[in-house]
mmCIF file with all atom_site columns, C-alpha atoms in Angstrom:
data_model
loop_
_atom_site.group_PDB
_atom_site.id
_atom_site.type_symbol
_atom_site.label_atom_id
_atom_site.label_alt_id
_atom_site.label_comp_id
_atom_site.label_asym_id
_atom_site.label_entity_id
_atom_site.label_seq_id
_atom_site.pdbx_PDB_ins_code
_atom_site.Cartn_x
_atom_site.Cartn_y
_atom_site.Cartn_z
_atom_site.occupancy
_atom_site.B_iso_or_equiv
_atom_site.pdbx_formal_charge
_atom_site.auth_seq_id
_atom_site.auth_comp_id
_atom_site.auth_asym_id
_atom_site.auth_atom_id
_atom_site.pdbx_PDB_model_num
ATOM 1   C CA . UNK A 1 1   ? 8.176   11.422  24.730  1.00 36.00 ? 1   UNK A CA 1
ATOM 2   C CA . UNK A 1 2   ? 4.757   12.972  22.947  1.00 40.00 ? 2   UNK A CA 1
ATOM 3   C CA . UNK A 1 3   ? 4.280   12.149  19.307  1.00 43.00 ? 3   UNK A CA 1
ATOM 4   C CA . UNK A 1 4   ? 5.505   15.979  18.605  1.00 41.00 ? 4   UNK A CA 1
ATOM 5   C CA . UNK A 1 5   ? 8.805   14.825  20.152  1.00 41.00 ? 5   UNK A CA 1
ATOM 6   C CA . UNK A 1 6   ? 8.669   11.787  17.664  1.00 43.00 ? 6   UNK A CA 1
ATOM 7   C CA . UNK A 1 7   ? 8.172   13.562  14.850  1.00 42.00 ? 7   UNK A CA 1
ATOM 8   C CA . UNK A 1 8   ? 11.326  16.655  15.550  1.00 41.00 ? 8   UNK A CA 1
ATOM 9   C CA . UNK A 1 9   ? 13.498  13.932  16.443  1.00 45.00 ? 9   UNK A CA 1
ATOM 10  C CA . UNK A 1 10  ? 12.853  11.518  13.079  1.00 54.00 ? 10  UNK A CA 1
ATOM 11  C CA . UNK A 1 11  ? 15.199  12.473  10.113  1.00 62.00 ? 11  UNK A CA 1
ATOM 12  C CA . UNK A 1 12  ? 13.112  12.196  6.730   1.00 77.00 ? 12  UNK A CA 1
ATOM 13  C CA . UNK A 1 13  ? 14.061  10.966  4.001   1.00 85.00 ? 13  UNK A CA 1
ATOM 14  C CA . UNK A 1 14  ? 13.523  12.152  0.598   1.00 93.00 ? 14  UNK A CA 1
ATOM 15  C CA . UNK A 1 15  ? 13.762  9.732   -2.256  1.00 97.00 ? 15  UNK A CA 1
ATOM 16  C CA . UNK A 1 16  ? 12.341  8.784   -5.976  1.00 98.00 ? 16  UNK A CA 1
ATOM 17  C CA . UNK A 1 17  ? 11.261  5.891   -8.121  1.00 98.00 ? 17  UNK A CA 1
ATOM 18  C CA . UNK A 1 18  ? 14.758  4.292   -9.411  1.00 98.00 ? 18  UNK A CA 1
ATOM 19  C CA . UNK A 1 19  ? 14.496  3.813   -13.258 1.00 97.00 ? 19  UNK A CA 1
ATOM 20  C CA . UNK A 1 20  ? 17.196  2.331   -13.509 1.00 95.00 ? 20  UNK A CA 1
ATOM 21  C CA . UNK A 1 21  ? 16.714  -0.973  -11.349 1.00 92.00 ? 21  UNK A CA 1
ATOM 22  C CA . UNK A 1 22  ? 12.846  -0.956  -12.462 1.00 96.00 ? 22  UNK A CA 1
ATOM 23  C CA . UNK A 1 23  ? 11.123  -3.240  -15.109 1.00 96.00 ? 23  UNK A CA 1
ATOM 24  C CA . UNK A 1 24  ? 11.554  -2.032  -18.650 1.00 97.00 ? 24  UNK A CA 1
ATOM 25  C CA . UNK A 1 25  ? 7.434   -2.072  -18.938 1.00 98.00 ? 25  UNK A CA 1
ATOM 26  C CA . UNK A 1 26  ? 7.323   0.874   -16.490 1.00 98.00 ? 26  UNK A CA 1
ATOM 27  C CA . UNK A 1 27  ? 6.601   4.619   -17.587 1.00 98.00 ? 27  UNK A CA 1
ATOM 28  C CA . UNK A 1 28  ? 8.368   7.270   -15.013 1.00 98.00 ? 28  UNK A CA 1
ATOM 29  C CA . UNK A 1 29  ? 7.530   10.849  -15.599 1.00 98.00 ? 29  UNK A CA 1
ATOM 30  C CA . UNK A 1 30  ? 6.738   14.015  -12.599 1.00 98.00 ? 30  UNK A CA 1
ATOM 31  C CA . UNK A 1 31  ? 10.771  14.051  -12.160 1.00 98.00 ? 31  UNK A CA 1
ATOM 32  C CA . UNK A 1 32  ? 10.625  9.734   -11.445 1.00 98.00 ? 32  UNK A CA 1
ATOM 33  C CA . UNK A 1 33  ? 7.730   10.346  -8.894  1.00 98.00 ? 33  UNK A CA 1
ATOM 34  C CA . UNK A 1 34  ? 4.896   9.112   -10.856 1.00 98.00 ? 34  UNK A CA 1
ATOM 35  C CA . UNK A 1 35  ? 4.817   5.470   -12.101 1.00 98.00 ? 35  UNK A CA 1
ATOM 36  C CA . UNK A 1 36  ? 2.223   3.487   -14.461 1.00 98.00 ? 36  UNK A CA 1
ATOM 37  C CA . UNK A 1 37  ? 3.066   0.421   -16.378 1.00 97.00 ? 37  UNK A CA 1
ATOM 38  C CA . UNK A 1 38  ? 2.454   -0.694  -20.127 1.00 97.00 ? 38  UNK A CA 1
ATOM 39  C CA . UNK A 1 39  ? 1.672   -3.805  -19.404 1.00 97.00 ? 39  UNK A CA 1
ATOM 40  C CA . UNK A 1 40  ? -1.165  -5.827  -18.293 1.00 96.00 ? 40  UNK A CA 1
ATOM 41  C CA . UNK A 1 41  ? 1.419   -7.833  -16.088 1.00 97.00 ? 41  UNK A CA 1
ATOM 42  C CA . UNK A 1 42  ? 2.358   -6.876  -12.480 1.00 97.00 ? 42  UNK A CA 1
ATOM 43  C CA . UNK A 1 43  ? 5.650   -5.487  -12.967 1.00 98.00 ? 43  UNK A CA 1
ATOM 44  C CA . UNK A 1 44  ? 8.124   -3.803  -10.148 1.00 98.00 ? 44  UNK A CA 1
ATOM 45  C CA . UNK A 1 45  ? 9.619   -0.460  -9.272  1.00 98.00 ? 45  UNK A CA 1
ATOM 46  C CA . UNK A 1 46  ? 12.060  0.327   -6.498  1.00 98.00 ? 46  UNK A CA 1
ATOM 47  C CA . UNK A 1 47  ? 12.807  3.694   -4.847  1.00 98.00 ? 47  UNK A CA 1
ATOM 48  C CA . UNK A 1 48  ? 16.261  4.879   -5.324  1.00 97.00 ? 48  UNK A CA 1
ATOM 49  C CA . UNK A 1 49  ? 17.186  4.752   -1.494  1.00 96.00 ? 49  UNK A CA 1
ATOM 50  C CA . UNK A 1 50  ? 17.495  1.508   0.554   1.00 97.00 ? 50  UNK A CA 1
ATOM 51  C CA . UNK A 1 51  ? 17.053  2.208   4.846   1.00 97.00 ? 51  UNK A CA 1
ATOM 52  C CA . UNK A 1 52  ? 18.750  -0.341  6.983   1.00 96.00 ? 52  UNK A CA 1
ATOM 53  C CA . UNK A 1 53  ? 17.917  1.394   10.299  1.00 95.00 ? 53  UNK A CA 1
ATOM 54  C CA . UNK A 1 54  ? 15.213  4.684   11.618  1.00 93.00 ? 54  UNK A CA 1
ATOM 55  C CA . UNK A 1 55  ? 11.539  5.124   11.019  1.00 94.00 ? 55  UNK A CA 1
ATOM 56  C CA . UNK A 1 56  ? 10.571  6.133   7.690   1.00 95.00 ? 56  UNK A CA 1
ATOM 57  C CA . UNK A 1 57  ? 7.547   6.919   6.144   1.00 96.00 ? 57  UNK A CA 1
ATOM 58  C CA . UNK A 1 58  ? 6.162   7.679   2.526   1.00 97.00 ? 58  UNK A CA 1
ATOM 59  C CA . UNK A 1 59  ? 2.864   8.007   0.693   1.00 98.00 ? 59  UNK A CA 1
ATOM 60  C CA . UNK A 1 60  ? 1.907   6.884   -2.543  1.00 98.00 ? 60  UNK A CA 1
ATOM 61  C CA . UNK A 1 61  ? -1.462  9.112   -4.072  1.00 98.00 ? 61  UNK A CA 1
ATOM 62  C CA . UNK A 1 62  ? -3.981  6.529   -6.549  1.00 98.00 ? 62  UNK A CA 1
ATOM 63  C CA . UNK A 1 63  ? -3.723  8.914   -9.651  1.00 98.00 ? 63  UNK A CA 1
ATOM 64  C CA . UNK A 1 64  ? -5.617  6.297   -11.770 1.00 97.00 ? 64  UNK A CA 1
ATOM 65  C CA . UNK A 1 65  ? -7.360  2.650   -11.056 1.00 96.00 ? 65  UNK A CA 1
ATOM 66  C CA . UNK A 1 66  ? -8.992  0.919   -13.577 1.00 95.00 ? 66  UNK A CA 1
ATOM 67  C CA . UNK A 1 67  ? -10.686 -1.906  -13.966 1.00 89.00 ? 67  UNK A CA 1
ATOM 68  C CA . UNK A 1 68  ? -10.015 -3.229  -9.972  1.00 89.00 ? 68  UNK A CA 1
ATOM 69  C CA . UNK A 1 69  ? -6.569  -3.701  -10.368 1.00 94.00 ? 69  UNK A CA 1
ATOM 70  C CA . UNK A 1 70  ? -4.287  -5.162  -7.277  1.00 95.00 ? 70  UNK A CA 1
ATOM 71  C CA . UNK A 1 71  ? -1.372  -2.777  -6.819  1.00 98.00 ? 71  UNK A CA 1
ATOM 72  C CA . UNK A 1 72  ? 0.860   -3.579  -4.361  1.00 98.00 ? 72  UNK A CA 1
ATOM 73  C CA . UNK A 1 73  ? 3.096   -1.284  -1.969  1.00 98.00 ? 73  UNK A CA 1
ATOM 74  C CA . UNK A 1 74  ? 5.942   -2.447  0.425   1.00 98.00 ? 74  UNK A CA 1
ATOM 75  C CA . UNK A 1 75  ? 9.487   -2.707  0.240   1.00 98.00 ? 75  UNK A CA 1
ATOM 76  C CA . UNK A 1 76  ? 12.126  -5.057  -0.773  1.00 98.00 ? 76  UNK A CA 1
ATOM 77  C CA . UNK A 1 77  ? 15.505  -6.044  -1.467  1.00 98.00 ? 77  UNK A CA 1
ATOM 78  C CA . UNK A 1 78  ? 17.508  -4.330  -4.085  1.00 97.00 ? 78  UNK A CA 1
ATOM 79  C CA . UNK A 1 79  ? 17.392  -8.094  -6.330  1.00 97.00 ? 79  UNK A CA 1
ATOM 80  C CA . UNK A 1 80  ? 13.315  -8.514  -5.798  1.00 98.00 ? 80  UNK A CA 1
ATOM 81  C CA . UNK A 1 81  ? 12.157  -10.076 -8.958  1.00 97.00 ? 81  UNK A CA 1
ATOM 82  C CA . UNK A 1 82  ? 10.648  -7.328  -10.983 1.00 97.00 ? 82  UNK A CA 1
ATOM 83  C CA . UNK A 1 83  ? 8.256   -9.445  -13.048 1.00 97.00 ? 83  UNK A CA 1
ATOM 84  C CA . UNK A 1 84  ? 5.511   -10.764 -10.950 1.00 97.00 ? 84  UNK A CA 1
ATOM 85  C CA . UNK A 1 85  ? 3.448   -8.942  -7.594  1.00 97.00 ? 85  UNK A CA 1
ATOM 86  C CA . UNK A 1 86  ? 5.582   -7.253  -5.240  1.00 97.00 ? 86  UNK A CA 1
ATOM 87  C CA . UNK A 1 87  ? 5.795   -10.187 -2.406  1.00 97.00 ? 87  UNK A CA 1
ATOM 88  C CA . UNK A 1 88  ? 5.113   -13.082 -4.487  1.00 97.00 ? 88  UNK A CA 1
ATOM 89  C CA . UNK A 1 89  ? 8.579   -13.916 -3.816  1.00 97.00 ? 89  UNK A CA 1
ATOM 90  C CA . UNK A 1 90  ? 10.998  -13.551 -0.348  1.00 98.00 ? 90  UNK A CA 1
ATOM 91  C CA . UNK A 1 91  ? 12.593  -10.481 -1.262  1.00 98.00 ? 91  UNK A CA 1
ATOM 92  C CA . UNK A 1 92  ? 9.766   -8.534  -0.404  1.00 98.00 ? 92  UNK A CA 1
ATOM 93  C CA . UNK A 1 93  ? 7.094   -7.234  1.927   1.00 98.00 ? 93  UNK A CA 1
ATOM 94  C CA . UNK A 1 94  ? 3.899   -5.978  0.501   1.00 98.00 ? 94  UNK A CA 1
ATOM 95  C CA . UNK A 1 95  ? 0.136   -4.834  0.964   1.00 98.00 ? 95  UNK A CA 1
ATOM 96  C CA . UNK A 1 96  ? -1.396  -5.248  -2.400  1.00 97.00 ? 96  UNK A CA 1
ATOM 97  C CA . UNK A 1 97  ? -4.881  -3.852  -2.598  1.00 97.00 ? 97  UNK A CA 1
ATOM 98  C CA . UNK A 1 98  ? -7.839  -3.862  -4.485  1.00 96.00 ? 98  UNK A CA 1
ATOM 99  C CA . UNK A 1 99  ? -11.129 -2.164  -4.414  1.00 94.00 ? 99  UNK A CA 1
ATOM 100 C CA . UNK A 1 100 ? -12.881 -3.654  -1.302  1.00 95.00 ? 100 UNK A CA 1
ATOM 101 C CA . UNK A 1 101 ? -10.176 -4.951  0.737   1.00 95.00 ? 101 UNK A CA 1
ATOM 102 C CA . UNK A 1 102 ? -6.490  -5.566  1.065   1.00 96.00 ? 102 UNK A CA 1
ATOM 103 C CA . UNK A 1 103 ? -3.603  -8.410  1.757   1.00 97.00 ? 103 UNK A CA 1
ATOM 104 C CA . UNK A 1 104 ? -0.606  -8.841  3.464   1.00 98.00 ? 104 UNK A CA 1
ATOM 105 C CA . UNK A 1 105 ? 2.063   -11.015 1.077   1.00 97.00 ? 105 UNK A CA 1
ATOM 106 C CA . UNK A 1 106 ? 5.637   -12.018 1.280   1.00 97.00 ? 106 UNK A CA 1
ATOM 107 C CA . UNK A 1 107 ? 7.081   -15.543 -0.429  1.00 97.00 ? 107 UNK A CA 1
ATOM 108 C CA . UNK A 1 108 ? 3.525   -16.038 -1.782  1.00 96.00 ? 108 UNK A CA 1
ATOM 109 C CA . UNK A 1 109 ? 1.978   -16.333 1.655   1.00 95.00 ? 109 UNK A CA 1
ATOM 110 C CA . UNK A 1 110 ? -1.089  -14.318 1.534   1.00 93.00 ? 110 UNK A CA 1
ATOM 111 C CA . UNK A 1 111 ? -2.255  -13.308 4.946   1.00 94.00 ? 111 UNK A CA 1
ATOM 112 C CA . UNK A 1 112 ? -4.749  -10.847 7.206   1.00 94.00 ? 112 UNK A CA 1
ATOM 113 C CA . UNK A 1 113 ? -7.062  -10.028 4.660   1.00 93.00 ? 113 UNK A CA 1
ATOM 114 C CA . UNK A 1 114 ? -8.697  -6.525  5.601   1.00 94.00 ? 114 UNK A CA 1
ATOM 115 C CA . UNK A 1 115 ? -11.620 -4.925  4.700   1.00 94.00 ? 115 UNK A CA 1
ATOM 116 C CA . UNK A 1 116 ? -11.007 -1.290  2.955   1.00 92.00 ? 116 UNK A CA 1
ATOM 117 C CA . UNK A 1 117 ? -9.810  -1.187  -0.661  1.00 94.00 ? 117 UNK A CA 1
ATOM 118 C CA . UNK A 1 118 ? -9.088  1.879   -2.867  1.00 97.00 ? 118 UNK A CA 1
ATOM 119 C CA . UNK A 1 119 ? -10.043 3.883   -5.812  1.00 96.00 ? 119 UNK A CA 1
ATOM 120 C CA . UNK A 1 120 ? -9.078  6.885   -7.635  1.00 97.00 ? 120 UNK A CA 1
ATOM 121 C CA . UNK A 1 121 ? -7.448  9.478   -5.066  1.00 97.00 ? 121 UNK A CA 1
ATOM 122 C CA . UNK A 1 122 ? -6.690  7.316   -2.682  1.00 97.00 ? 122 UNK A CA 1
ATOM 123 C CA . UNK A 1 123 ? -3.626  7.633   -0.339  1.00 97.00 ? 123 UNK A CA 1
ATOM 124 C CA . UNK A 1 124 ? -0.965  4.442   0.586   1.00 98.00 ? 124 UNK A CA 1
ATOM 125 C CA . UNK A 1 125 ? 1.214   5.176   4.036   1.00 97.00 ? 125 UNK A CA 1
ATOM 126 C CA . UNK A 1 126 ? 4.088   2.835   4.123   1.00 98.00 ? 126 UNK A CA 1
ATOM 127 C CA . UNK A 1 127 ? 5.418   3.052   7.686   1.00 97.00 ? 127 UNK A CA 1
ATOM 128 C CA . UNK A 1 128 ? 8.870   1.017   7.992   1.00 97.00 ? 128 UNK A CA 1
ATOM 129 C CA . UNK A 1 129 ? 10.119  1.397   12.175  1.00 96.00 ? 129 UNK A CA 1
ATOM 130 C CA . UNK A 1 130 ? 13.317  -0.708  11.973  1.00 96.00 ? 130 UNK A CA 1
ATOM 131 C CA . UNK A 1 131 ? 14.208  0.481   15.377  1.00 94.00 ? 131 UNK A CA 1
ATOM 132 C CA . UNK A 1 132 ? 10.764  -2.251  16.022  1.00 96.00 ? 132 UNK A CA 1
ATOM 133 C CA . UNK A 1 133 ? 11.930  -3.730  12.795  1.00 97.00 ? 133 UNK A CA 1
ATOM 134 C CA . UNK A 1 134 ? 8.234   -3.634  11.732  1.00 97.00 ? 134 UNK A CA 1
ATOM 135 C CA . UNK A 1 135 ? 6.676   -2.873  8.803   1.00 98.00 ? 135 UNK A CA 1
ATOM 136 C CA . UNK A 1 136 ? 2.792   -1.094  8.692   1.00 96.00 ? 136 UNK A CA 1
ATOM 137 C CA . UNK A 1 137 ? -0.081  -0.007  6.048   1.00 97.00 ? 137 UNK A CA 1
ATOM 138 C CA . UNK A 1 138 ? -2.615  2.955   6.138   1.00 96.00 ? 138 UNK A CA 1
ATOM 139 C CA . UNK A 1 139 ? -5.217  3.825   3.553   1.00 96.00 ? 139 UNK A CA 1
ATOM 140 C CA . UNK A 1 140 ? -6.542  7.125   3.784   1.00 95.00 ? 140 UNK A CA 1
ATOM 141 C CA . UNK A 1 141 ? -4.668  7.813   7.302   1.00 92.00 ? 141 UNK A CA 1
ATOM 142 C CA . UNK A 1 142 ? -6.069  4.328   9.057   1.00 92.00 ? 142 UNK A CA 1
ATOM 143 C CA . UNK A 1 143 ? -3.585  2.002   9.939   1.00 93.00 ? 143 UNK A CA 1
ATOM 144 C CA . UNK A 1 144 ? -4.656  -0.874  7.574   1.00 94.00 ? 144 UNK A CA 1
ATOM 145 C CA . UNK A 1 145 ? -5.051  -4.335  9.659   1.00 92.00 ? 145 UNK A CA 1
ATOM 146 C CA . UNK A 1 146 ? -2.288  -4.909  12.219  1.00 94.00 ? 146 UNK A CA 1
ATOM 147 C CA . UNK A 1 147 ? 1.435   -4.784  12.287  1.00 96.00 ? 147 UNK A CA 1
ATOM 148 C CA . UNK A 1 148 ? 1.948   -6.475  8.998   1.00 97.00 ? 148 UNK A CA 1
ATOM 149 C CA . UNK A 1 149 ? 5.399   -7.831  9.280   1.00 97.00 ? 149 UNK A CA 1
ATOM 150 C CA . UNK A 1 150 ? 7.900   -8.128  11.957  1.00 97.00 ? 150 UNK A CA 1
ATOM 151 C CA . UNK A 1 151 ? 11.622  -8.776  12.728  1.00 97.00 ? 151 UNK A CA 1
ATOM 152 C CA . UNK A 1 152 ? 13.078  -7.122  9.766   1.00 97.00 ? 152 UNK A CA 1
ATOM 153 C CA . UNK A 1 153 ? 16.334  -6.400  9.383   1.00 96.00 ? 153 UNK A CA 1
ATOM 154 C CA . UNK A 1 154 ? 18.769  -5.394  6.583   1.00 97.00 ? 154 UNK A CA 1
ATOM 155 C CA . UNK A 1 155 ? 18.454  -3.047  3.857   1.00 98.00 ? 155 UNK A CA 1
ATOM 156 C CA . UNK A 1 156 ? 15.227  -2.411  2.347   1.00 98.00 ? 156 UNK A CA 1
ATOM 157 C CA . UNK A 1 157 ? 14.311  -0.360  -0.609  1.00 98.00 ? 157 UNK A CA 1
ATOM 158 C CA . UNK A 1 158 ? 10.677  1.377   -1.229  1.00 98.00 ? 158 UNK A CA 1
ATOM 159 C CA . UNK A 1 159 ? 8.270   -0.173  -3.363  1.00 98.00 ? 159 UNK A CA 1
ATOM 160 C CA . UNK A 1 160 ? 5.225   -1.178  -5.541  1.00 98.00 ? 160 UNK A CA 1
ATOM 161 C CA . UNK A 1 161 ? 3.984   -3.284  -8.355  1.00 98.00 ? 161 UNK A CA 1
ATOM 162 C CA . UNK A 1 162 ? 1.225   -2.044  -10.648 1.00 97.00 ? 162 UNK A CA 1
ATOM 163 C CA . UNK A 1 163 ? 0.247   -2.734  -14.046 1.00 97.00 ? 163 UNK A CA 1
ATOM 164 C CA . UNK A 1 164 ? -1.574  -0.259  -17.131 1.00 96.00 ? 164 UNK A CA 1
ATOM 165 C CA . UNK A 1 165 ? -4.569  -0.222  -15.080 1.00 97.00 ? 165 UNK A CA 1
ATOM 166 C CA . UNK A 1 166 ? -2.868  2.413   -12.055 1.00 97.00 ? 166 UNK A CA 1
ATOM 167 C CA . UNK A 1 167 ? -0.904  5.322   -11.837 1.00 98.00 ? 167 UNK A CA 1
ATOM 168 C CA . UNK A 1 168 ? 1.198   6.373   -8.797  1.00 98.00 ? 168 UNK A CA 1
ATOM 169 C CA . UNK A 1 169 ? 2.263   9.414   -7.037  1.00 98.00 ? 169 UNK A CA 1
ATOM 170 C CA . UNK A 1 170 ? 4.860   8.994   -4.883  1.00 98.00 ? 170 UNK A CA 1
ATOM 171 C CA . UNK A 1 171 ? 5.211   11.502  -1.822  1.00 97.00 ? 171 UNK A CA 1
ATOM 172 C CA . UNK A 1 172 ? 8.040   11.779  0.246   1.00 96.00 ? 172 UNK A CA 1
ATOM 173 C CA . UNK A 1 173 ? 9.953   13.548  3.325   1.00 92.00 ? 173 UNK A CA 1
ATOM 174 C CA . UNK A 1 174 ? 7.157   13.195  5.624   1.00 93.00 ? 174 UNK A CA 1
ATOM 175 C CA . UNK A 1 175 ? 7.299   13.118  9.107   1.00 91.00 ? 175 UNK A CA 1
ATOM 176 C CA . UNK A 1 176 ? 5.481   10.234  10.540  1.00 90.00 ? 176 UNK A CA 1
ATOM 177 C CA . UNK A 1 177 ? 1.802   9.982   10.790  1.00 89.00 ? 177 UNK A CA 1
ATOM 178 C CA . UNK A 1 178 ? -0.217  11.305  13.771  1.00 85.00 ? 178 UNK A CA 1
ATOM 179 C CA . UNK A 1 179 ? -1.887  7.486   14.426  1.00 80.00 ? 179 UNK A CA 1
ATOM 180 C CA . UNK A 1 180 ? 1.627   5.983   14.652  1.00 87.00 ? 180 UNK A CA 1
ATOM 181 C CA . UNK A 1 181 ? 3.619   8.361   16.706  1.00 80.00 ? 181 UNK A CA 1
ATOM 182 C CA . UNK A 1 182 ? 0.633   8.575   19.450  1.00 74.00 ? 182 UNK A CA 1
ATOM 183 C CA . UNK A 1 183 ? 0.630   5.070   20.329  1.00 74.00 ? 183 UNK A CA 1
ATOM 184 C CA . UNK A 1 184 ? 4.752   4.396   19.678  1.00 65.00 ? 184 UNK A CA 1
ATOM 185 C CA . UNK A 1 185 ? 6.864   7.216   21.537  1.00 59.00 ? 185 UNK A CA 1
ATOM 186 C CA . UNK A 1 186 ? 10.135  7.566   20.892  1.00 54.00 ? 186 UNK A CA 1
ATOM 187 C CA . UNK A 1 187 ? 12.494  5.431   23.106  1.00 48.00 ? 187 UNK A CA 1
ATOM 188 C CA . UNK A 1 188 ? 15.271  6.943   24.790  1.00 35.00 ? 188 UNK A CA 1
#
């Protein structure tokens, strides 16, 4: 199949930061699409739909970064701790990022360090193929390092952690990227 056929045949999804399972030190405003923090902490938000099986695909716009922050963008389970950097625990799976170069994390293991970082008006892809049960980065529409995690399975929820120094934009129903869908067709 060509990556147009991928991309008719993928369902998006359309989803929004949850307030309601998020840190108290978060600040949610654009209709919960936009995130920034109050604190100078790392604290967690969680979109407010969980995927357990398809490709899915979101983007998160850098509406602010001060100070080289590390935000952090991945997913995790619905009872990740919402206090400390999104994968510093095993409940989730994260790229955190600062301005030269980024990380892979999950239960504090920090791994394929890549260069690229961000700034103001940069663009996050978080591709999650549980069909490969693989999660994947981009910054700026480049796949960022390899696959980052593999054989995942259950129900994972969107997510990031951030602190006063970034603000997030969170874009959704998107079909998946051109640099994924020409190298993966869609299995029959």
């Amino acid at each position: 199949m060509t990556a147009v056929g991928i991309k008719t045949l993928v369902a998006v999804a359309w989803f929004t930061f949850e307030p309601g399972s998020a840190h108290p030190d978060i600040i949610f405003s654009n209709d919960n699409l936009t995130v920034t923090c109050n604190s100078y902490d790392d604290r967690v938000v969680l979109g407010n739909t969980g995927f357990s099986k398809g490709i899915h695909y979101w983007e998160l716009s850098v509406d602010r970064y001060d100070n080289h922050p590390d935000p952090a963008f991945g997913v995790a389970r619905l009872d990740v701790l919402k206090d400390v950097m999104l994968g510093k625990d095993d409940k989730a799976w994260a790229m955190y990022v600062d301005n030269n170069r980024s990380w892979f994390m999950h239960n504090n293991s920090h791994t394929n360090r890549t260069e690229g970082g961000i700034t103001k008006g940069a663009t996050i892809g978080v591709l999650l193929d549980l069909g490969r049960r693989i999660l994947l980065f981009s910054i700026n529409d480049e796949q960022q390092g390899p696959v980052a995690f593999e054989n995942l399975e259950g129900l994972f929820f969107p997510a990031v952690s951030l602190n006063r120094n970034v603000q997030v934009t969170l874009h959704t129903g998107l079909p998946v990227p051109d640099f994924y869908a020409a190298r993966h067709p869609m299995q029959s």
